[in-house]
CSV table of N, CA and C in Angstrom, one decimal:
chain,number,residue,atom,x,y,z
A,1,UNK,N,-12.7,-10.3,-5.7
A,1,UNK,CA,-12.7,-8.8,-5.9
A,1,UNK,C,-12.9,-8.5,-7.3
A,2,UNK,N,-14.0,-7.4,-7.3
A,2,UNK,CA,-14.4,-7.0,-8.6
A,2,UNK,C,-13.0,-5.8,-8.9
A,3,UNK,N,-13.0,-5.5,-10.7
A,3,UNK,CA,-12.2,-4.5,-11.1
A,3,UNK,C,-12.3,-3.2,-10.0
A,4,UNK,N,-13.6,-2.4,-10.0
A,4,UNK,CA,-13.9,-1.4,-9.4
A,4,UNK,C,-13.2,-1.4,-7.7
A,5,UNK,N,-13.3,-2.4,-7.7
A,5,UNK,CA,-13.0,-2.7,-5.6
A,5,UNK,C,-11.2,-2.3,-5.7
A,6,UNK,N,-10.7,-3.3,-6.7
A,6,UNK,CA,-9.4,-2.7,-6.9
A,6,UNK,C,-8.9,-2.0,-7.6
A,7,UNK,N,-9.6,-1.0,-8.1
A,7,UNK,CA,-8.8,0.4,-8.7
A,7,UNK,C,-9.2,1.0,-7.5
A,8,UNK,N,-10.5,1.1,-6.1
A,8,UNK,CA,-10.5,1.6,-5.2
A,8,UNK,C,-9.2,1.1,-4.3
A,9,UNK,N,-9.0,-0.1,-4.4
A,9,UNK,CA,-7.5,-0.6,-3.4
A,9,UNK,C,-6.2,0.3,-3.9
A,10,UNK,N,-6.0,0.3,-5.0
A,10,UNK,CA,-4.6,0.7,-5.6
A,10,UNK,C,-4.6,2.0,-5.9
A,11,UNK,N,-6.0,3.1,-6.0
A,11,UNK,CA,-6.0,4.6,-5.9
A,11,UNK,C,-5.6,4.5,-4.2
A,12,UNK,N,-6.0,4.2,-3.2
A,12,UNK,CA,-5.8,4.8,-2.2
A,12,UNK,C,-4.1,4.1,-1.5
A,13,UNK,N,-3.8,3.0,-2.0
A,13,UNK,CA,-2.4,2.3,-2.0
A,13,UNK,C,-1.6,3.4,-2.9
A,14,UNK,N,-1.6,4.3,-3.4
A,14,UNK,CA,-0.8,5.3,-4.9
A,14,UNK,C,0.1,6.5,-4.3
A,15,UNK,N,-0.6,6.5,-2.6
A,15,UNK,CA,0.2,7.3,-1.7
A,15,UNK,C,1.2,7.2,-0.8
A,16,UNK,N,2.5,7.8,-1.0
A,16,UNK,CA,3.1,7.2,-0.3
A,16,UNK,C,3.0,6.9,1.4
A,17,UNK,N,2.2,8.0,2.1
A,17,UNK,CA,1.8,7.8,3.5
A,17,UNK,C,1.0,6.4,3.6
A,18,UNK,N,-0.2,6.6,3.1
A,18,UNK,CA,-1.1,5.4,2.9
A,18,UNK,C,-0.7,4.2,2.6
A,19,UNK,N,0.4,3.4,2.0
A,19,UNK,CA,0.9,2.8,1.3
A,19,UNK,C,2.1,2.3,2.8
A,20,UNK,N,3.0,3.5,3.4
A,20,UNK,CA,3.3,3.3,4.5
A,20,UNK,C,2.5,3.1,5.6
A,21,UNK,N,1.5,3.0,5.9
A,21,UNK,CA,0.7,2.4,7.3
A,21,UNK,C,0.4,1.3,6.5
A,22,UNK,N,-0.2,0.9,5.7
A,22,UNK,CA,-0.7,-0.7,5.1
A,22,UNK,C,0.6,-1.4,5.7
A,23,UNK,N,1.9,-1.3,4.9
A,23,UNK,CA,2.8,-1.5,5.2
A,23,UNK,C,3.1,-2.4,6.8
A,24,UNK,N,2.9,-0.6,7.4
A,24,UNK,CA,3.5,-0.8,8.8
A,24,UNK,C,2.4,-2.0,9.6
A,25,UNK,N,0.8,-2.1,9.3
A,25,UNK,CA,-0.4,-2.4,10.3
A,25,UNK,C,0.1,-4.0,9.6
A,26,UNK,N,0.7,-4.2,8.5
A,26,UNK,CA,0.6,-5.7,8.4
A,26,UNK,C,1.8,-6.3,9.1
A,27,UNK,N,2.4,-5.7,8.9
A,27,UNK,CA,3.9,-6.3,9.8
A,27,UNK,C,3.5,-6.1,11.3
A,28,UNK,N,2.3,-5.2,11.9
A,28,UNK,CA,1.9,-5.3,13.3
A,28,UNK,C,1.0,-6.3,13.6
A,29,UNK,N,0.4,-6.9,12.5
A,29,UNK,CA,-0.3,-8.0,12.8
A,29,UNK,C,-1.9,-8.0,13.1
A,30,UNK,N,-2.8,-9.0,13.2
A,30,UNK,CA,-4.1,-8.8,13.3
A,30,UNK,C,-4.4,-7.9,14.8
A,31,UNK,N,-3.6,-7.7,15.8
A,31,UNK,CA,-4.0,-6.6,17.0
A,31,UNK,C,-4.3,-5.4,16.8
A,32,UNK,N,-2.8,-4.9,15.5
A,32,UNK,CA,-3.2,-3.6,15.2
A,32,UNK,C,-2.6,-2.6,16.2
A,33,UNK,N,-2.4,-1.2,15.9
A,33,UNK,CA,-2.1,-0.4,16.1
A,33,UNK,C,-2.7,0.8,16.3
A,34,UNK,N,-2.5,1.5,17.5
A,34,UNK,CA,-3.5,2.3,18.0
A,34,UNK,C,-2.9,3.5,17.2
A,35,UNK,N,-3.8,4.7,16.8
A,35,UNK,CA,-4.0,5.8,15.7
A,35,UNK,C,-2.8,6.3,16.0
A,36,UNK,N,-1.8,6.6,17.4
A,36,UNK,CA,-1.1,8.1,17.8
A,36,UNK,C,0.7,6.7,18.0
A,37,UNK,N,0.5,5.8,17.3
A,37,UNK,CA,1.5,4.9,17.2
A,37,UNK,C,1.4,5.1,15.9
A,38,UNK,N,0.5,4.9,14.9
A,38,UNK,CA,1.1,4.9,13.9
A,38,UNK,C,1.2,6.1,13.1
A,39,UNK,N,0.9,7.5,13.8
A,39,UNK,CA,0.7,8.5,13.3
A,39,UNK,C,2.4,8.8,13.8
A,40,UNK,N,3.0,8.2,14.7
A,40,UNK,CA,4.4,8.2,14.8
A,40,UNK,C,5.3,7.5,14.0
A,41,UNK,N,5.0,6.2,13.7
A,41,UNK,CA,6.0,5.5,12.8
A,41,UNK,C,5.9,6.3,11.9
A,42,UNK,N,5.0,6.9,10.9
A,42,UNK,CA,5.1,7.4,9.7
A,42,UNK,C,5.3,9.0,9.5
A,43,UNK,N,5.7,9.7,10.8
A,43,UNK,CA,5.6,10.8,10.6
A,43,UNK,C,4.1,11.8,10.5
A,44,UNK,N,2.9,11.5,10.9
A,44,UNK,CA,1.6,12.2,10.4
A,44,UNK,C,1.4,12.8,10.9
A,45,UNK,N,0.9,14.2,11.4
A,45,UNK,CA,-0.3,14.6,11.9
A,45,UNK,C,-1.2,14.4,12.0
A,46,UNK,N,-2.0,14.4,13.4
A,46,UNK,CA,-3.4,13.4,13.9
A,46,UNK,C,-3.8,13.7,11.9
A,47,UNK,N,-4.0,14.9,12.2
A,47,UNK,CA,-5.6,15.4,11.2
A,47,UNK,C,-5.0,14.8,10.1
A,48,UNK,N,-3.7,14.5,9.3
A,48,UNK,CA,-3.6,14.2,8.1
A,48,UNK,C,-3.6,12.9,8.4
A,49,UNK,N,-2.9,12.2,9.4
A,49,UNK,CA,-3.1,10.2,9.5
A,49,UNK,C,-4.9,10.4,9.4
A,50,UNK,N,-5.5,11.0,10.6
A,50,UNK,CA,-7.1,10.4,9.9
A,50,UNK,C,-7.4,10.9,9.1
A,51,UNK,N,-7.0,11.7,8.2
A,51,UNK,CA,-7.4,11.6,6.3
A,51,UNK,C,-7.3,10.4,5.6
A,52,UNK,N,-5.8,10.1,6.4
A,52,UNK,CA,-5.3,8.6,5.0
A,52,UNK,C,-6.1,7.5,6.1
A,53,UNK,N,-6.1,7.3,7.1
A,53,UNK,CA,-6.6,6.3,7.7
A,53,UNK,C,-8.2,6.1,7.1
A,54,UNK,N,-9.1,7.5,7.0
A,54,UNK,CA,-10.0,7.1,6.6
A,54,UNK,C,-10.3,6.9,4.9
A,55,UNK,N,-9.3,7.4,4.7
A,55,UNK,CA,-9.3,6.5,2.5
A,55,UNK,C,-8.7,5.3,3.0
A,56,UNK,N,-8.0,5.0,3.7
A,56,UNK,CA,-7.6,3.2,3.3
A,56,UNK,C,-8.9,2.9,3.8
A,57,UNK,N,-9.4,2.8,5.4
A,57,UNK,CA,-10.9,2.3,5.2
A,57,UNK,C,-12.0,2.4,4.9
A,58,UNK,N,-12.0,3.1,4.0
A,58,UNK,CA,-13.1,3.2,3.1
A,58,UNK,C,-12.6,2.5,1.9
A,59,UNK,N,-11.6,2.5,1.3
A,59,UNK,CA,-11.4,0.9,0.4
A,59,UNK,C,-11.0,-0.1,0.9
A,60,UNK,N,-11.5,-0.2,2.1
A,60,UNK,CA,-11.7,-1.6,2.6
A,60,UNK,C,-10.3,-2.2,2.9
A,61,UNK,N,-9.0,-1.4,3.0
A,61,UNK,CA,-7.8,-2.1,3.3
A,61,UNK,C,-7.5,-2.2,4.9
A,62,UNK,N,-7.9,-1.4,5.8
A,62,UNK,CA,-7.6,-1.2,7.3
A,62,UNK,C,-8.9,-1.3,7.9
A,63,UNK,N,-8.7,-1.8,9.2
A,63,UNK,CA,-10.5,-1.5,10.1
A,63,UNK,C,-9.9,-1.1,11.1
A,64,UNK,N,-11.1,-0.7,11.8
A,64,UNK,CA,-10.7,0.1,13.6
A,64,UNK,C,-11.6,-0.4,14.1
A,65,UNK,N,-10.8,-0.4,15.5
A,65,UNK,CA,-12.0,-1.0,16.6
A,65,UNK,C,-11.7,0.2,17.8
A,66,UNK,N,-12.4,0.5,18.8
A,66,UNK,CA,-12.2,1.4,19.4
A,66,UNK,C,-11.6,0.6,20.8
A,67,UNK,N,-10.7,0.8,21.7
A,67,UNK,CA,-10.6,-0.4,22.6
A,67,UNK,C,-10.5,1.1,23.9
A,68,UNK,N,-11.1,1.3,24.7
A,68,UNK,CA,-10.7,1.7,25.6
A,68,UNK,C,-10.6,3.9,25.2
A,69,UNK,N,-9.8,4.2,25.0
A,69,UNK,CA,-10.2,6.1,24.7
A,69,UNK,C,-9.3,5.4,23.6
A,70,UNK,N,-8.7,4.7,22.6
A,70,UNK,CA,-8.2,4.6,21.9
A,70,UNK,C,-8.7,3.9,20.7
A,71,UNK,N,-8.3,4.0,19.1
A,71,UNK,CA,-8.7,4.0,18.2
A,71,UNK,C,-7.4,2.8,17.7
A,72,UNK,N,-8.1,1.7,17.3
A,72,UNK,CA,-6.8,0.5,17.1
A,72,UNK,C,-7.1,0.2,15.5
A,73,UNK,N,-6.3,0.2,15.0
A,73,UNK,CA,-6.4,-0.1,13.2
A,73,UNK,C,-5.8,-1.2,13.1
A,74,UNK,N,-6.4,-2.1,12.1
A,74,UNK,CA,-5.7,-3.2,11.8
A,74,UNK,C,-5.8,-3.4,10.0
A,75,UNK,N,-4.7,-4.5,9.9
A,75,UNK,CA,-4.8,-4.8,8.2
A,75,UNK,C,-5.7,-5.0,8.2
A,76,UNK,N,-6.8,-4.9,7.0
A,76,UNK,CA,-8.0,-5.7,6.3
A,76,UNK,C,-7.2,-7.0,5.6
A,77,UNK,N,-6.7,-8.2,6.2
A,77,UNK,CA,-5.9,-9.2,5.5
A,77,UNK,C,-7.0,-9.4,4.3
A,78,UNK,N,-8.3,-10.3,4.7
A,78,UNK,CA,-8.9,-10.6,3.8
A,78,UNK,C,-8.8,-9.9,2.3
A,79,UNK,N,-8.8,-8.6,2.4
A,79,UNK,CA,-9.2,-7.6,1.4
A,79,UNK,C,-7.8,-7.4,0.7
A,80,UNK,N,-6.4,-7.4,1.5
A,80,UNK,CA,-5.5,-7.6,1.0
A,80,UNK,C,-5.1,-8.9,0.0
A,81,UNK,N,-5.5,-9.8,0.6
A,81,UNK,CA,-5.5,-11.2,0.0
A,81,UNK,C,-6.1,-11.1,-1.1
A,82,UNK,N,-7.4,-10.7,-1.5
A,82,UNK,CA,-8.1,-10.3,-2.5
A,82,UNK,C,-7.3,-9.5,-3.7
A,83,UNK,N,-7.1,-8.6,-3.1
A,83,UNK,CA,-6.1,-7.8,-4.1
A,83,UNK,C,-5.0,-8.5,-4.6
A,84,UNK,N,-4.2,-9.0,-4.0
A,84,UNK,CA,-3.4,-9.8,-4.6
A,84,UNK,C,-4.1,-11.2,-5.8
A,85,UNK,N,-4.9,-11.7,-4.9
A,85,UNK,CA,-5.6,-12.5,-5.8
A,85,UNK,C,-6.1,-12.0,-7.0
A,86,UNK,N,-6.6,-10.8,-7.3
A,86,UNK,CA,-7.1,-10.2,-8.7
A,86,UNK,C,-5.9,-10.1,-9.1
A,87,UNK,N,-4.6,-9.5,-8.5
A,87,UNK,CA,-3.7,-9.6,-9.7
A,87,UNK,C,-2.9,-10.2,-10.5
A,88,UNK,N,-3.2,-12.1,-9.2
A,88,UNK,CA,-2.6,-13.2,-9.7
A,88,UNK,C,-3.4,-14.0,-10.5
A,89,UNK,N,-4.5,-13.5,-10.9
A,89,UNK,CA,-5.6,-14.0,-11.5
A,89,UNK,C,-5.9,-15.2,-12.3
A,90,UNK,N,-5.5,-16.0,-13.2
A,90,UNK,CA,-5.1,-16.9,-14.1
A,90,UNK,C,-3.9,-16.3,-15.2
A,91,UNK,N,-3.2,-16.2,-13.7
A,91,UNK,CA,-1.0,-15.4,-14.0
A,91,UNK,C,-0.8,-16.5,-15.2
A,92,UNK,N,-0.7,-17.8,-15.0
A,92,UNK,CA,0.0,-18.9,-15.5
A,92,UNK,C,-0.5,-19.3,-16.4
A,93,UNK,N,-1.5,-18.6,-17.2
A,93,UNK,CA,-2.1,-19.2,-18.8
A,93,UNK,C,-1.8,-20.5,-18.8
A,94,UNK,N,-1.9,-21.3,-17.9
A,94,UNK,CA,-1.3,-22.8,-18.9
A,94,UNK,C,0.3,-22.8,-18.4
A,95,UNK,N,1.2,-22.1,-17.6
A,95,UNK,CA,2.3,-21.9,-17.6
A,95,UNK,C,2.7,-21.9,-16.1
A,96,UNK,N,2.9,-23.1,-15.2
A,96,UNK,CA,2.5,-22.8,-14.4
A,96,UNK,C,4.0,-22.1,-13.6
A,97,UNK,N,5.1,-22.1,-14.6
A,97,UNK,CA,6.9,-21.7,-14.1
A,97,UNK,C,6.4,-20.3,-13.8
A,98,UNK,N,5.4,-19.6,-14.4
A,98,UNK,CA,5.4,-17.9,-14.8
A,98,UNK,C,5.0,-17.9,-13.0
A,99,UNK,N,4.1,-18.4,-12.3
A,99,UNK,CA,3.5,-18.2,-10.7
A,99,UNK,C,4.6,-18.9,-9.7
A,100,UNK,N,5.2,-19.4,-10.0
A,100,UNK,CA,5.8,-20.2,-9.6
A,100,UNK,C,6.5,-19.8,-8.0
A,101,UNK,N,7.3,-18.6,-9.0
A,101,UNK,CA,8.4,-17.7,-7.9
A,101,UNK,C,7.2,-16.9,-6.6
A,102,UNK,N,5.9,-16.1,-7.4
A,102,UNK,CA,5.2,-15.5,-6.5
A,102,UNK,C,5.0,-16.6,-5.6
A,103,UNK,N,4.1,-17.8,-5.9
A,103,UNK,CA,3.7,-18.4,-4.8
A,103,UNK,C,4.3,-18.9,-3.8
A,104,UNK,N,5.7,-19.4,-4.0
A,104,UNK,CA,6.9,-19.3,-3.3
A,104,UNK,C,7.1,-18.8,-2.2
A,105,UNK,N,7.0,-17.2,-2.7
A,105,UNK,CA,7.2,-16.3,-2.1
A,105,UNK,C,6.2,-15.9,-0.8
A,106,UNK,N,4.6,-16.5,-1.3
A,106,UNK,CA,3.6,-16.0,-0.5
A,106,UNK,C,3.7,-17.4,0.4
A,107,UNK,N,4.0,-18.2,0.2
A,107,UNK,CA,4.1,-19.7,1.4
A,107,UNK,C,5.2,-19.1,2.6
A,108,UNK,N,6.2,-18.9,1.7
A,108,UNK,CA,7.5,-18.5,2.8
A,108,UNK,C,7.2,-17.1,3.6
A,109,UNK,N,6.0,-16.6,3.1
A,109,UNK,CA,5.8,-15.3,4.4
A,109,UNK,C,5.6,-15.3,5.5
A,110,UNK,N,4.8,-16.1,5.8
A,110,UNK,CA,4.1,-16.9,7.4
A,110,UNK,C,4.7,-18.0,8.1
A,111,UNK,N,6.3,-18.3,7.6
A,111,UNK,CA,6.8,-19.4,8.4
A,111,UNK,C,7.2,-18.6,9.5
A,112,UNK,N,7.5,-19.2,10.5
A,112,UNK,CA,8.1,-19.5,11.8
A,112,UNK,C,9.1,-18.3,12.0
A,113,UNK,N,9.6,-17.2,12.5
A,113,UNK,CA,10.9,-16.4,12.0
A,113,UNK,C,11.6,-16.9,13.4
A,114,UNK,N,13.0,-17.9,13.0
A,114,UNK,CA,13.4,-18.5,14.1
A,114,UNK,C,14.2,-17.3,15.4
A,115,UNK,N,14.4,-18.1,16.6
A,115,UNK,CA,14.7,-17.1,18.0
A,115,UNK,C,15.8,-16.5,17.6
């Protein structure tokens, strides 16, 4: 990810709506969430969710697929991954204690969440 891609990630992540669906679509996973579900978790109106729905995808954070009369959004993981990667960038100058805790943290996200 170039500079420009993420000041386009983090102006449209700067709102709190927007910032809550990213949120909500990653914790729903690569299926995704149809428009009038998540225009409920967050409180939106159609017309203002597809405002923010369409600035996160247009910086490349969310995609849609249309499945049926329904509009399904999902995380852009890849693009999220990116973003984080620009900001972990060469974190550890030589230091590798300073990444230490992040990386930690990003291993222990995707374990198992037991029954």
């Amino acid at each position: 990810m170039i500079e420009a891609q993420a000041l386009e990630a983090f102006g449209a992540l700067s709102q709190e709506t927007r910032l809550r669906i990213v949120q909500l679509l990653v914790t729903a996973g690569p299926h995704g969430l149809a428009a009038g579900a998540i225009g409920e978790a967050v409180g939106a109106s159609s017309s203002r969710l597809s405002f923010h729905l369409n600035h996160l995808e247009q910086a490349g954070l969310v995609q849609s697929r249309r499945e049926a009369r329904s509009i399904i959004y999902s995380a852009a993981y890849p693009a999220l991954s990116a973003l984080v990667d620009f900001l972990m960038r060469d974190c550890c100058q030589g230091h590798p204690e300073v990444c230490g805790p992040a990386v930690a943290a990003l291993a222990n996200c995707c374990e198992p969440v037991a029954p």
